Coordinates of N, CA and C in Angstrom, one line a residue:
Chain A
G127 N -2.3 -40.4 89.1 CA -2.6 -40.0 87.7 C -3.5 -41.1 87.1
E128 N -3.9 -40.8 85.9 CA -4.8 -41.7 85.2 C -4.1 -43.0 84.8
N129 N -4.9 -44.1 84.9 CA -4.5 -45.4 84.4 C -5.6 -46.0 83.5
V130 N -5.2 -46.4 82.3 CA -6.1 -47.0 81.4 C -5.7 -48.4 81.1
E131 N -6.7 -49.3 81.3 CA -6.5 -50.7 81.0 C -7.3 -51.1 79.7
Q132 N -6.7 -51.9 78.9 CA -7.3 -52.2 77.6 C -7.3 -53.7 77.4
H133 N -8.4 -54.3 76.9 CA -8.5 -55.7 76.7 C -9.4 -56.0 75.4
P134 N -9.1 -57.0 74.7 CA -7.9 -57.9 74.8 C -6.7 -57.3 74.2
S135 N -5.6 -57.9 74.3 CA -4.3 -57.5 73.7 C -4.3 -57.9 72.2
T136 N -4.9 -59.0 71.9 CA -5.0 -59.5 70.5 C -6.4 -60.0 70.3
L137 N -7.0 -59.7 69.1 CA -8.4 -60.1 68.8 C -8.4 -60.5 67.4
S138 N -8.8 -61.7 67.1 CA -8.9 -62.3 65.8 C -10.4 -62.6 65.5
V139 N -10.9 -62.0 64.4 CA -12.3 -62.2 64.0 C -12.4 -62.5 62.5
Q140 N -13.4 -63.2 62.2 CA -13.7 -63.5 60.7 C -14.2 -62.2 60.1
E141 N -13.8 -62.1 58.8 CA -14.3 -60.9 58.0 C -15.8 -60.9 58.0
G142 N -16.3 -59.8 58.3 CA -17.8 -59.7 58.3 C -18.4 -59.7 59.7
D143 N -17.6 -60.3 60.6 CA -18.1 -60.4 62.0 C -17.8 -59.0 62.7
S144 N -18.3 -58.9 64.0 CA -18.1 -57.7 64.8 C -16.9 -57.9 65.7
A145 N -16.3 -56.8 66.1 CA -15.2 -56.8 67.0 C -15.5 -55.8 68.1
V146 N -15.2 -56.2 69.3 CA -15.4 -55.3 70.5 C -14.1 -55.2 71.3
I147 N -13.7 -54.0 71.6 CA -12.5 -53.8 72.4 C -12.9 -52.9 73.6
K148 N -12.5 -53.3 74.8 CA -12.9 -52.7 76.0 C -11.8 -52.0 76.8
C149 N -12.1 -50.9 77.4 CA -11.1 -50.1 78.2 C -11.8 -49.7 79.5
T150 N -11.0 -49.7 80.6 CA -11.4 -49.1 81.8 C -10.4 -48.0 82.2
Y151 N -10.9 -47.0 83.0 CA -10.0 -45.9 83.4 C -10.2 -45.7 84.9
S152 N -9.2 -45.0 85.5 CA -9.3 -44.9 86.9 C -9.6 -43.5 87.4
D153 N -9.4 -42.4 86.6 CA -9.6 -41.1 87.1 C -11.0 -40.6 86.8
S154 N -11.8 -40.4 87.8 CA -13.2 -40.0 87.6 C -13.4 -38.6 87.0
A155 N -12.3 -37.9 87.0 CA -12.3 -36.5 86.3 C -12.1 -36.6 84.8
S156 N -11.7 -37.7 84.3 CA -11.5 -37.8 82.8 C -12.9 -37.7 82.2
N157 N -12.9 -36.9 81.0 CA -14.2 -36.7 80.4 C -14.1 -36.7 78.9
Y158 N -12.9 -37.2 78.4 CA -12.7 -37.3 76.9 C -12.0 -38.6 76.6
F159 N -12.6 -39.4 75.7 CA -12.2 -40.7 75.4 C -12.1 -41.0 73.9
P160 N -10.9 -40.8 73.4 CA -10.7 -41.1 71.9 C -10.2 -42.5 71.7
W161 N -10.4 -42.9 70.5 CA -9.9 -44.2 70.0 C -9.0 -43.9 68.7
Y162 N -7.8 -44.5 68.8 CA -6.9 -44.3 67.7 C -6.6 -45.7 67.0
K163 N -6.4 -45.6 65.7 CA -6.0 -46.8 64.9 C -4.5 -46.5 64.4
Q164 N -3.7 -47.5 64.6 CA -2.3 -47.4 64.2 C -1.9 -48.5 63.2
E165 N -1.6 -48.2 62.0 CA -1.1 -49.1 61.0 C 0.4 -49.2 61.1
L166 N 0.9 -50.3 60.6 CA 2.4 -50.5 60.7 C 3.2 -49.4 60.1
G167 N 4.1 -48.9 60.9 CA 5.0 -47.8 60.4 C 4.4 -46.5 60.4
K168 N 3.2 -46.3 60.9 CA 2.5 -45.0 60.9 C 2.2 -44.5 62.3
G169 N 1.9 -43.2 62.4 CA 1.4 -42.7 63.6 C -0.1 -43.0 63.9
P170 N -0.5 -43.0 65.1 CA -1.9 -43.2 65.5 C -2.8 -42.2 64.8
Q171 N -4.0 -42.7 64.3 CA -5.0 -41.8 63.7 C -6.3 -41.9 64.5
L172 N -6.9 -40.8 64.8 CA -8.2 -40.8 65.5 C -9.2 -41.4 64.6
I173 N -10.0 -42.3 65.1 CA -11.1 -42.9 64.4 C -12.5 -42.5 65.0
I174 N -12.6 -42.3 66.2 CA -13.8 -41.8 66.9 C -13.5 -41.4 68.3
D175 N -14.3 -40.5 68.8 CA -14.1 -40.1 70.2 C -15.4 -39.8 70.9
I176 N -15.4 -39.8 72.2 CA -16.7 -39.5 72.9 C -16.4 -38.7 74.1
R177 N -17.3 -37.8 74.5 CA -17.1 -37.0 75.7 C -18.1 -37.5 76.7
S178 N -17.9 -37.1 78.0 CA -18.6 -37.7 79.0 C -20.1 -37.3 79.1
N179 N -20.5 -36.4 78.3 CA -21.9 -35.9 78.3 C -22.8 -36.8 77.4
V180 N -22.2 -37.8 76.7 CA -23.0 -38.7 75.9 C -22.6 -40.1 76.3
G181 N -23.5 -41.1 76.0 CA -23.3 -42.4 76.3 C -22.9 -43.3 75.1
E182 N -23.2 -42.8 73.9 CA -22.9 -43.6 72.7 C -22.7 -42.7 71.5
K183 N -21.8 -43.1 70.7 CA -21.6 -42.3 69.4 C -21.3 -43.3 68.3
K184 N -21.9 -43.0 67.1 CA -21.7 -43.9 66.0 C -21.2 -43.2 64.8
D185 N -20.4 -43.8 64.0 CA -19.9 -43.3 62.7 C -19.7 -44.5 61.8
Q186 N -20.7 -44.7 61.0 CA -20.8 -45.8 60.0 C -20.6 -47.1 60.7
R187 N -19.6 -47.8 60.5 CA -19.4 -49.2 61.0 C -18.8 -49.1 62.4
I188 N -18.4 -48.0 62.9 CA -17.8 -48.0 64.3 C -18.7 -47.2 65.2
A189 N -18.6 -47.6 66.5 CA -19.4 -47.0 67.5 C -18.6 -47.1 68.8
V190 N -18.8 -46.1 69.7 CA -18.2 -46.2 71.0 C -19.3 -46.0 72.1
T191 N -19.2 -46.7 73.1 CA -20.1 -46.6 74.3 C -19.3 -46.2 75.5
L192 N -19.9 -45.4 76.4 CA -19.3 -45.0 77.6 C -20.2 -45.2 78.8
N193 N -19.6 -45.8 79.9 CA -20.3 -45.9 81.1 C -19.5 -45.2 82.2
K194 N -19.9 -44.0 82.5 CA -19.1 -43.2 83.4 C -19.2 -43.7 84.9
T195 N -20.3 -44.3 85.2 CA -20.4 -44.9 86.6 C -19.4 -46.0 86.8
A196 N -19.3 -46.9 85.8 CA -18.4 -48.0 85.9 C -17.0 -47.7 85.4
K197 N -16.9 -46.5 84.8 CA -15.6 -46.1 84.3 C -15.0 -47.0 83.2
H198 N -15.9 -47.4 82.3 CA -15.4 -48.1 81.2 C -16.1 -47.7 79.9
F199 N -15.3 -47.9 78.8 CA -15.8 -47.5 77.4 C -15.3 -48.6 76.5
S200 N -16.1 -48.7 75.4 CA -15.8 -49.8 74.4 C -15.9 -49.3 73.0
L201 N -15.1 -50.0 72.1 CA -15.2 -49.7 70.7 C -15.8 -50.9 70.0
H202 N -16.8 -50.6 69.2 CA -17.5 -51.7 68.4 C -17.3 -51.4 66.9
I203 N -16.8 -52.5 66.3 CA -16.6 -52.4 64.8 C -17.5 -53.5 64.2
T204 N -18.5 -53.1 63.4 CA -19.3 -54.1 62.7 C -18.9 -54.3 61.3
E205 N -19.3 -55.5 60.8 CA -19.0 -55.9 59.4 C -17.5 -55.6 59.1
T206 N -16.7 -56.3 59.9 CA -15.3 -56.0 59.7 C -14.7 -56.4 58.3
Q207 N -13.7 -55.6 57.9 CA -13.1 -55.7 56.6 C -11.6 -55.9 56.8
P208 N -10.9 -56.4 55.8 CA -9.5 -56.6 55.9 C -8.7 -55.4 56.3
E209 N -9.2 -54.2 55.8 CA -8.5 -53.0 56.1 C -8.7 -52.5 57.5
D210 N -9.5 -53.2 58.3 CA -9.7 -52.9 59.7 C -8.5 -53.5 60.5
S211 N -7.7 -54.4 59.9 CA -6.6 -55.0 60.6 C -5.6 -53.9 61.0
A212 N -5.3 -53.8 62.3 CA -4.4 -52.7 62.8 C -4.3 -52.9 64.3
V213 N -3.6 -52.0 64.9 CA -3.6 -51.9 66.4 C -4.4 -50.7 66.8
Y214 N -5.3 -50.9 67.7 CA -6.3 -49.9 68.2 C -5.9 -49.5 69.6
F215 N -5.9 -48.3 69.9 CA -5.6 -47.7 71.2 C -6.8 -46.9 71.8
C216 N -7.1 -47.1 73.0 CA -8.1 -46.2 73.7 C -7.2 -45.3 74.5
A217 N -7.8 -44.2 74.8 CA -7.1 -43.1 75.6 C -8.1 -42.4 76.5
A218 N -7.6 -41.7 77.5 CA -8.5 -40.8 78.3 C -7.8 -39.5 78.6
S219 N -8.6 -38.5 78.8 CA -8.0 -37.2 79.1 C -9.0 -36.4 80.0
R220 N -8.5 -35.5 80.8 CA -9.4 -34.7 81.6 C -10.0 -33.5 80.8
T221 N -9.3 -33.0 79.9 CA -9.7 -31.8 79.3 C -9.9 -31.8 77.8
G222 N -9.9 -33.0 77.2 CA -10.2 -33.1 75.8 C -8.9 -33.3 75.0
G223 N -7.8 -33.3 75.6 CA -6.5 -33.6 74.9 C -5.8 -32.4 74.5
G224 N -6.4 -31.2 74.6 CA -5.7 -30.0 74.1 C -5.0 -29.3 75.2
A225 N -5.5 -29.4 76.4 CA -4.9 -28.7 77.5 C -4.0 -29.6 78.3
D226 N -4.2 -30.9 78.1 CA -3.2 -31.9 78.7 C -3.1 -33.0 77.8
G227 N -2.2 -34.0 78.1 CA -2.0 -35.1 77.2 C -2.9 -36.2 77.4
L228 N -2.8 -37.2 76.6 CA -3.6 -38.4 76.6 C -2.9 -39.5 77.3
T229 N -3.7 -40.3 78.1 CA -3.2 -41.5 78.7 C -3.7 -42.7 77.9
F230 N -2.8 -43.5 77.3 CA -3.3 -44.5 76.4 C -3.3 -45.9 77.1
G231 N -4.2 -46.7 76.6 CA -4.2 -48.2 76.9 C -3.0 -48.8 76.1
K232 N -2.7 -50.1 76.4 CA -1.6 -50.8 75.8 C -1.9 -51.2 74.4
G233 N -3.1 -51.1 73.9 CA -3.4 -51.4 72.5 C -3.9 -52.8 72.3
T234 N -4.7 -53.0 71.2 CA -5.3 -54.2 70.8 C -4.9 -54.5 69.4
H235 N -4.3 -55.6 69.1 CA -3.9 -56.0 67.8 C -5.2 -56.7 67.2
L236 N -5.9 -56.1 66.3 CA -7.0 -56.6 65.6 C -6.6 -57.3 64.3
I237 N -7.0 -58.6 64.2 CA -6.6 -59.3 63.0 C -8.0 -59.8 62.4
I238 N -8.1 -59.4 61.1 CA -9.4 -59.8 60.4 C -9.0 -61.0 59.5
Q239 N -9.6 -62.1 59.8 CA -9.3 -63.4 59.0 C -10.2 -63.4 57.8
P240 N -9.6 -63.6 56.6 CA -10.5 -63.7 55.4 C -11.4 -64.9 55.3
Chain B
D105 N -3.2 -30.0 53.3 CA -2.6 -29.9 54.6 C -1.5 -31.0 54.8
A106 N -0.3 -30.5 55.2 CA 0.9 -31.4 55.2 C 0.8 -32.3 56.5
G107 N 0.0 -32.0 57.5 CA 0.0 -32.8 58.7 C 1.2 -32.4 59.5
V108 N 1.4 -33.2 60.6 CA 2.5 -33.0 61.5 C 3.8 -33.6 60.8
I109 N 4.8 -32.9 60.8 CA 6.1 -33.4 60.1 C 7.1 -33.6 61.1
Q110 N 7.7 -34.8 61.1 CA 8.8 -35.2 62.0 C 10.1 -35.6 61.2
S111 N 11.2 -35.2 61.7 CA 12.4 -35.6 61.1 C 13.5 -35.9 62.2
P112 N 14.4 -36.8 61.9 CA 14.4 -37.7 60.8 C 13.4 -38.8 61.0
R113 N 13.1 -39.6 60.1 CA 12.2 -40.7 60.2 C 12.8 -41.9 60.9
H114 N 14.1 -42.1 60.7 CA 14.9 -43.1 61.3 C 16.2 -42.5 61.8
E115 N 16.6 -43.0 63.0 CA 17.9 -42.5 63.5 C 18.6 -43.7 64.2
V116 N 19.8 -43.9 63.8 CA 20.6 -44.9 64.4 C 21.9 -44.3 64.9
T117 N 22.1 -44.4 66.2 CA 23.3 -43.8 66.8 C 23.9 -44.7 67.8
E118 N 25.1 -44.3 68.3 CA 25.8 -45.1 69.3 C 25.6 -44.5 70.7
M119 N 25.6 -45.3 71.6 CA 25.5 -44.9 73.0 C 26.4 -43.8 73.4
G120 N 25.9 -42.8 74.0 CA 26.7 -41.6 74.4 C 26.6 -40.5 73.5
Q121 N 26.0 -40.7 72.3 CA 25.9 -39.6 71.4 C 24.6 -38.7 71.7
E122 N 24.7 -37.5 71.2 CA 23.5 -36.6 71.3 C 22.6 -36.9 70.1
V123 N 21.3 -36.9 70.5 CA 20.2 -37.1 69.4 C 19.3 -36.0 69.5
T124 N 18.9 -35.4 68.4 CA 17.9 -34.4 68.3 C 16.8 -34.8 67.3
L125 N 15.6 -34.8 67.8 CA 14.4 -35.1 67.0 C 13.6 -33.8 66.8
R126 N 13.1 -33.7 65.6 CA 12.4 -32.4 65.2 C 11.0 -32.6 64.9
C127 N 10.2 -31.6 65.1 CA 8.8 -31.7 64.8 C 8.2 -30.3 64.4
K128 N 7.4 -30.4 63.3 CA 6.7 -29.2 62.8 C 5.2 -29.5 63.0
P129 N 4.5 -28.8 63.9 CA 3.1 -29.1 64.1 C 2.3 -28.5 62.9
I130 N 1.0 -28.9 62.9 CA 0.1 -28.4 61.9 C 0.0 -26.9 62.1
S131 N 0.0 -26.1 61.0 CA -0.1 -24.7 61.1 C -1.4 -24.2 61.8
G132 N -1.2 -23.3 62.7 CA -2.3 -22.8 63.5 C -2.6 -23.6 64.8
H133 N -2.1 -24.8 64.9 CA -2.3 -25.5 66.2 C -1.5 -24.8 67.3
N134 N -2.1 -24.9 68.5 CA -1.4 -24.1 69.6 C -0.9 -25.1 70.7
S135 N -1.1 -26.4 70.6 CA -0.6 -27.3 71.6 C 0.2 -28.4 70.9
L136 N 1.3 -28.7 71.5 CA 2.2 -29.8 70.9 C 2.6 -30.8 72.0
F137 N 2.6 -32.0 71.6 CA 2.9 -33.1 72.5 C 4.0 -34.0 72.0
W138 N 4.9 -34.5 72.9 CA 5.8 -35.5 72.5 C 5.5 -36.8 73.3
Y139 N 5.4 -37.9 72.5 CA 5.1 -39.2 73.1 C 6.2 -40.2 72.7
R140 N 6.4 -41.2 73.5 CA 7.3 -42.3 73.2 C 6.5 -43.6 73.2
Q141 N 6.9 -44.5 72.2 CA 6.2 -45.8 72.1 C 7.2 -46.9 72.1
T142 N 7.0 -47.8 73.1 CA 7.8 -49.0 73.2 C 6.9 -50.2 73.3
M143 N 7.4 -51.4 73.1 CA 6.6 -52.6 73.2 C 6.2 -52.8 74.7
M144 N 7.1 -52.5 75.6 CA 6.9 -52.8 77.0 C 6.0 -51.8 77.6
R145 N 6.1 -50.5 77.3 CA 5.4 -49.4 78.0 C 4.3 -48.8 77.2
G146 N 4.2 -49.2 75.9 CA 3.1 -48.6 75.1 C 3.4 -47.1 74.8
L147 N 2.4 -46.3 74.6 CA 2.5 -44.9 74.3 C 2.5 -44.1 75.5
E148 N 3.6 -43.3 75.8 CA 3.7 -42.5 77.0 C 3.9 -41.1 76.6
L149 N 3.2 -40.2 77.3 CA 3.4 -38.8 77.1 C 4.6 -38.3 77.8
L150 N 5.5 -37.7 77.1 CA 6.8 -37.2 77.7 C 6.6 -35.7 78.2
I151 N 6.1 -34.9 77.3 CA 6.0 -33.4 77.6 C 5.0 -32.8 76.7
Y152 N 4.4 -31.7 77.1 CA 3.5 -31.0 76.2 C 3.7 -29.5 76.4
F153 N 3.4 -28.8 75.3 CA 3.5 -27.3 75.3 C 2.1 -26.7 74.9
N154 N 1.8 -25.6 75.5 CA 0.6 -24.8 75.1 C 1.1 -23.4 74.7
N155 N 0.9 -23.0 73.5 CA 1.3 -21.7 73.1 C 2.8 -21.5 73.3
N156 N 3.6 -22.6 73.0 CA 5.0 -22.6 73.0 C 5.6 -22.7 74.4
V157 N 4.8 -22.8 75.4 CA 5.3 -22.8 76.8 C 5.1 -24.3 77.3
P158 N 6.2 -24.8 77.9 CA 6.1 -26.2 78.4 C 5.2 -26.2 79.7
I159 N 4.2 -27.1 79.6 CA 3.2 -27.1 80.7 C 3.5 -28.2 81.7
D160 N 3.8 -29.4 81.2 CA 4.0 -30.6 82.0 C 5.1 -31.5 81.4
D161 N 6.2 -31.6 82.1 CA 7.3 -32.4 81.7 C 7.5 -33.6 82.6
S162 N 6.5 -33.9 83.4 CA 6.6 -35.0 84.3 C 6.8 -36.4 83.7
G163 N 6.6 -36.5 82.4 CA 6.8 -37.7 81.7 C 8.2 -37.9 81.2
M164 N 9.0 -36.9 81.2 CA 10.3 -37.0 80.7 C 11.1 -37.9 81.7
P165 N 11.7 -38.9 81.1 CA 12.2 -40.0 82.0 C 13.4 -39.6 82.8
E166 N 14.3 -38.7 82.3 CA 15.5 -38.4 83.0 C 16.0 -37.0 82.5
D167 N 17.0 -36.5 83.3 CA 17.5 -35.2 82.9 C 18.3 -35.2 81.5
R168 N 18.5 -36.4 81.0 CA 19.1 -36.5 79.7 C 18.2 -36.1 78.6
F169 N 16.9 -36.0 78.9 CA 15.9 -35.6 77.9 C 15.6 -34.1 78.2
S170 N 15.5 -33.4 77.0 CA 15.1 -32.0 77.1 C 14.3 -31.7 75.8
A171 N 13.3 -30.8 76.0 CA 12.5 -30.4 74.8 C 12.4 -28.9 74.8
K172 N 12.3 -28.3 73.6 CA 12.1 -26.9 73.4 C 11.1 -26.6 72.3
M173 N 10.5 -25.5 72.4 CA 9.6 -25.0 71.3 C 9.9 -23.5 71.2
P174 N 10.9 -23.2 70.4 CA 11.2 -21.8 70.2 C 10.2 -20.9 69.5
N175 N 9.3 -21.5 68.7 CA 8.3 -20.8 68.0 C 7.1 -21.7 67.8
A176 N 6.0 -21.2 67.2 CA 4.8 -22.0 67.1 C 4.9 -23.1 66.0
S177 N 6.0 -23.1 65.2 CA 6.1 -24.0 64.1 C 7.2 -25.0 64.2
F178 N 7.8 -25.1 65.4 CA 9.0 -25.9 65.5 C 9.2 -26.4 67.0
S179 N 9.6 -27.7 67.1 CA 9.9 -28.2 68.4 C 11.0 -29.2 68.3
T180 N 11.8 -29.3 69.3 CA 12.9 -30.4 69.3 C 12.8 -31.2 70.6
L181 N 13.2 -32.4 70.5 CA 13.4 -33.3 71.6 C 14.8 -33.8 71.6
K182 N 15.6 -33.5 72.6 CA 17.0 -33.8 72.6 C 17.3 -34.9 73.7
I183 N 18.1 -35.8 73.4 CA 18.6 -36.8 74.3 C 20.1 -36.7 74.3
Q184 N 20.7 -36.4 75.5 CA 22.1 -36.3 75.6 C 22.6 -36.7 77.1
P185 N 23.4 -37.7 77.2 CA 23.8 -38.7 76.2 C 22.7 -39.8 76.0
S186 N 22.7 -40.3 74.8 CA 21.7 -41.4 74.6 C 22.2 -42.7 75.1
E187 N 21.2 -43.6 75.4 CA 21.5 -44.9 76.0 C 20.6 -45.9 75.2
P188 N 21.0 -47.2 75.2 CA 20.3 -48.2 74.4 C 18.8 -48.3 74.8
R189 N 18.5 -48.0 76.1 CA 17.1 -48.1 76.6 C 16.2 -47.0 76.1
D190 N 16.9 -46.0 75.4 CA 16.1 -44.9 74.8 C 15.5 -45.3 73.4
S191 N 15.9 -46.5 73.0 CA 15.4 -46.9 71.7 C 13.9 -47.1 71.7
A192 N 13.3 -46.4 70.8 CA 11.8 -46.4 70.8 C 11.4 -45.6 69.5
V193 N 10.1 -45.5 69.3 CA 9.5 -44.6 68.3 C 9.0 -43.4 69.0
Y194 N 9.4 -42.2 68.6 CA 9.0 -41.0 69.2 C 8.0 -40.3 68.3
F195 N 6.9 -39.9 68.9 CA 5.8 -39.3 68.1 C 5.6 -37.8 68.6
C196 N 5.4 -37.0 67.7 CA 4.9 -35.6 68.0 C 3.5 -35.5 67.6
A197 N 2.7 -34.8 68.3 CA 1.3 -34.6 68.0 C 0.9 -33.1 68.2
S198 N -0.1 -32.6 67.5 CA -0.5 -31.2 67.8 C -2.0 -31.2 67.7
T199 N -2.5 -30.1 68.3 CA -4.0 -29.9 68.4 C -4.3 -28.4 68.5
L200 N -5.5 -28.1 68.2 CA -6.0 -26.7 68.4 C -7.2 -26.7 69.3
G201 N -7.0 -25.9 70.4 CA -8.1 -25.7 71.3 C -8.8 -26.9 72.0
G202 N -8.0 -27.9 72.3 CA -8.5 -29.0 73.1 C -9.3 -30.0 72.3
N203 N -9.0 -30.1 71.0 CA -9.7 -31.1 70.2 C -8.8 -32.2 69.8
T204 N -9.1 -32.8 68.7 CA -8.3 -34.0 68.2 C -6.8 -33.7 68.2
Q205 N -6.1 -34.7 68.7 CA -4.6 -34.7 68.6 C -4.3 -35.4 67.3
Y206 N -3.5 -34.7 66.5 CA -3.0 -35.3 65.2 C -1.6 -35.7 65.4
F207 N -1.3 -36.9 65.1 CA 0.1 -37.5 65.3 C 0.9 -37.4 64.0
G208 N 2.2 -37.2 64.1 CA 3.1 -37.3 63.0 C 3.4 -38.8 62.8
P209 N 4.3 -39.0 61.8 CA 4.6 -40.4 61.4 C 5.6 -41.1 62.4
G210 N 6.3 -40.3 63.2 CA 7.2 -40.8 64.2 C 8.6 -40.8 63.7
T211 N 9.5 -40.9 64.7 CA 11.0 -41.1 64.5 C 11.3 -42.4 65.2
R212 N 11.9 -43.3 64.4 CA 12.3 -44.6 65.0 C 13.8 -44.4 65.4
L213 N 14.0 -44.4 66.7 CA 15.4 -44.2 67.2 C 16.0 -45.6 67.7
T214 N 17.2 -45.9 67.2 CA 17.9 -47.0 67.7 C 19.2 -46.6 68.2
V215 N 19.5 -46.9 69.5 CA 20.7 -46.5 70.1 C 21.5 -47.8 70.4
L216 N 22.7 -47.9 69.7 CA 23.5 -49.2 69.8 C 24.4 -49.1 71.0

């Protein structure tokens, strides 16, 4: 089955700086890679996703890049703000998450220092 | 839109008791997923349904766990008998047509 590795487990950055979280996956058949943000006491919420037919996707301050050859994808957050503090999870799926479940990384605790 | 609804939000029970967690997916969604979150193992898929039919339950840890989806708007996850190692946050998620999975707020289960 799929295995998703995520690094780092904790990331502390100064407010206004950029943050990068990296994930690798093992199943070459995976073609859907979402990123979720989880705040304390809440369920994960999708913040951005990418499919294997594109290499990069941006949405305001967040972007995701995908390298299918190397089987890794990354989340980039620019101009970080205090409300970005949360746990971020990457995930992978073969079919887009609807016909099968998501395999998650272990999460990255992002801390934005004022 | 009410989102995915889970109940109860918190459950504390004693070892050996039966526990039933409930989920109402977003109206119109045709796939439902149960996940478990622990510090040690992270977020794990337990089971998922497409059009109310269980598709893959290979993530269900033991026979003590069972899940049902009697109709498109309701699912249950039952643990009988419960054990302390079942303590975790259980999430339900739903989706339509292979797109974004929307998660509920979770049920925090504590088994004493």
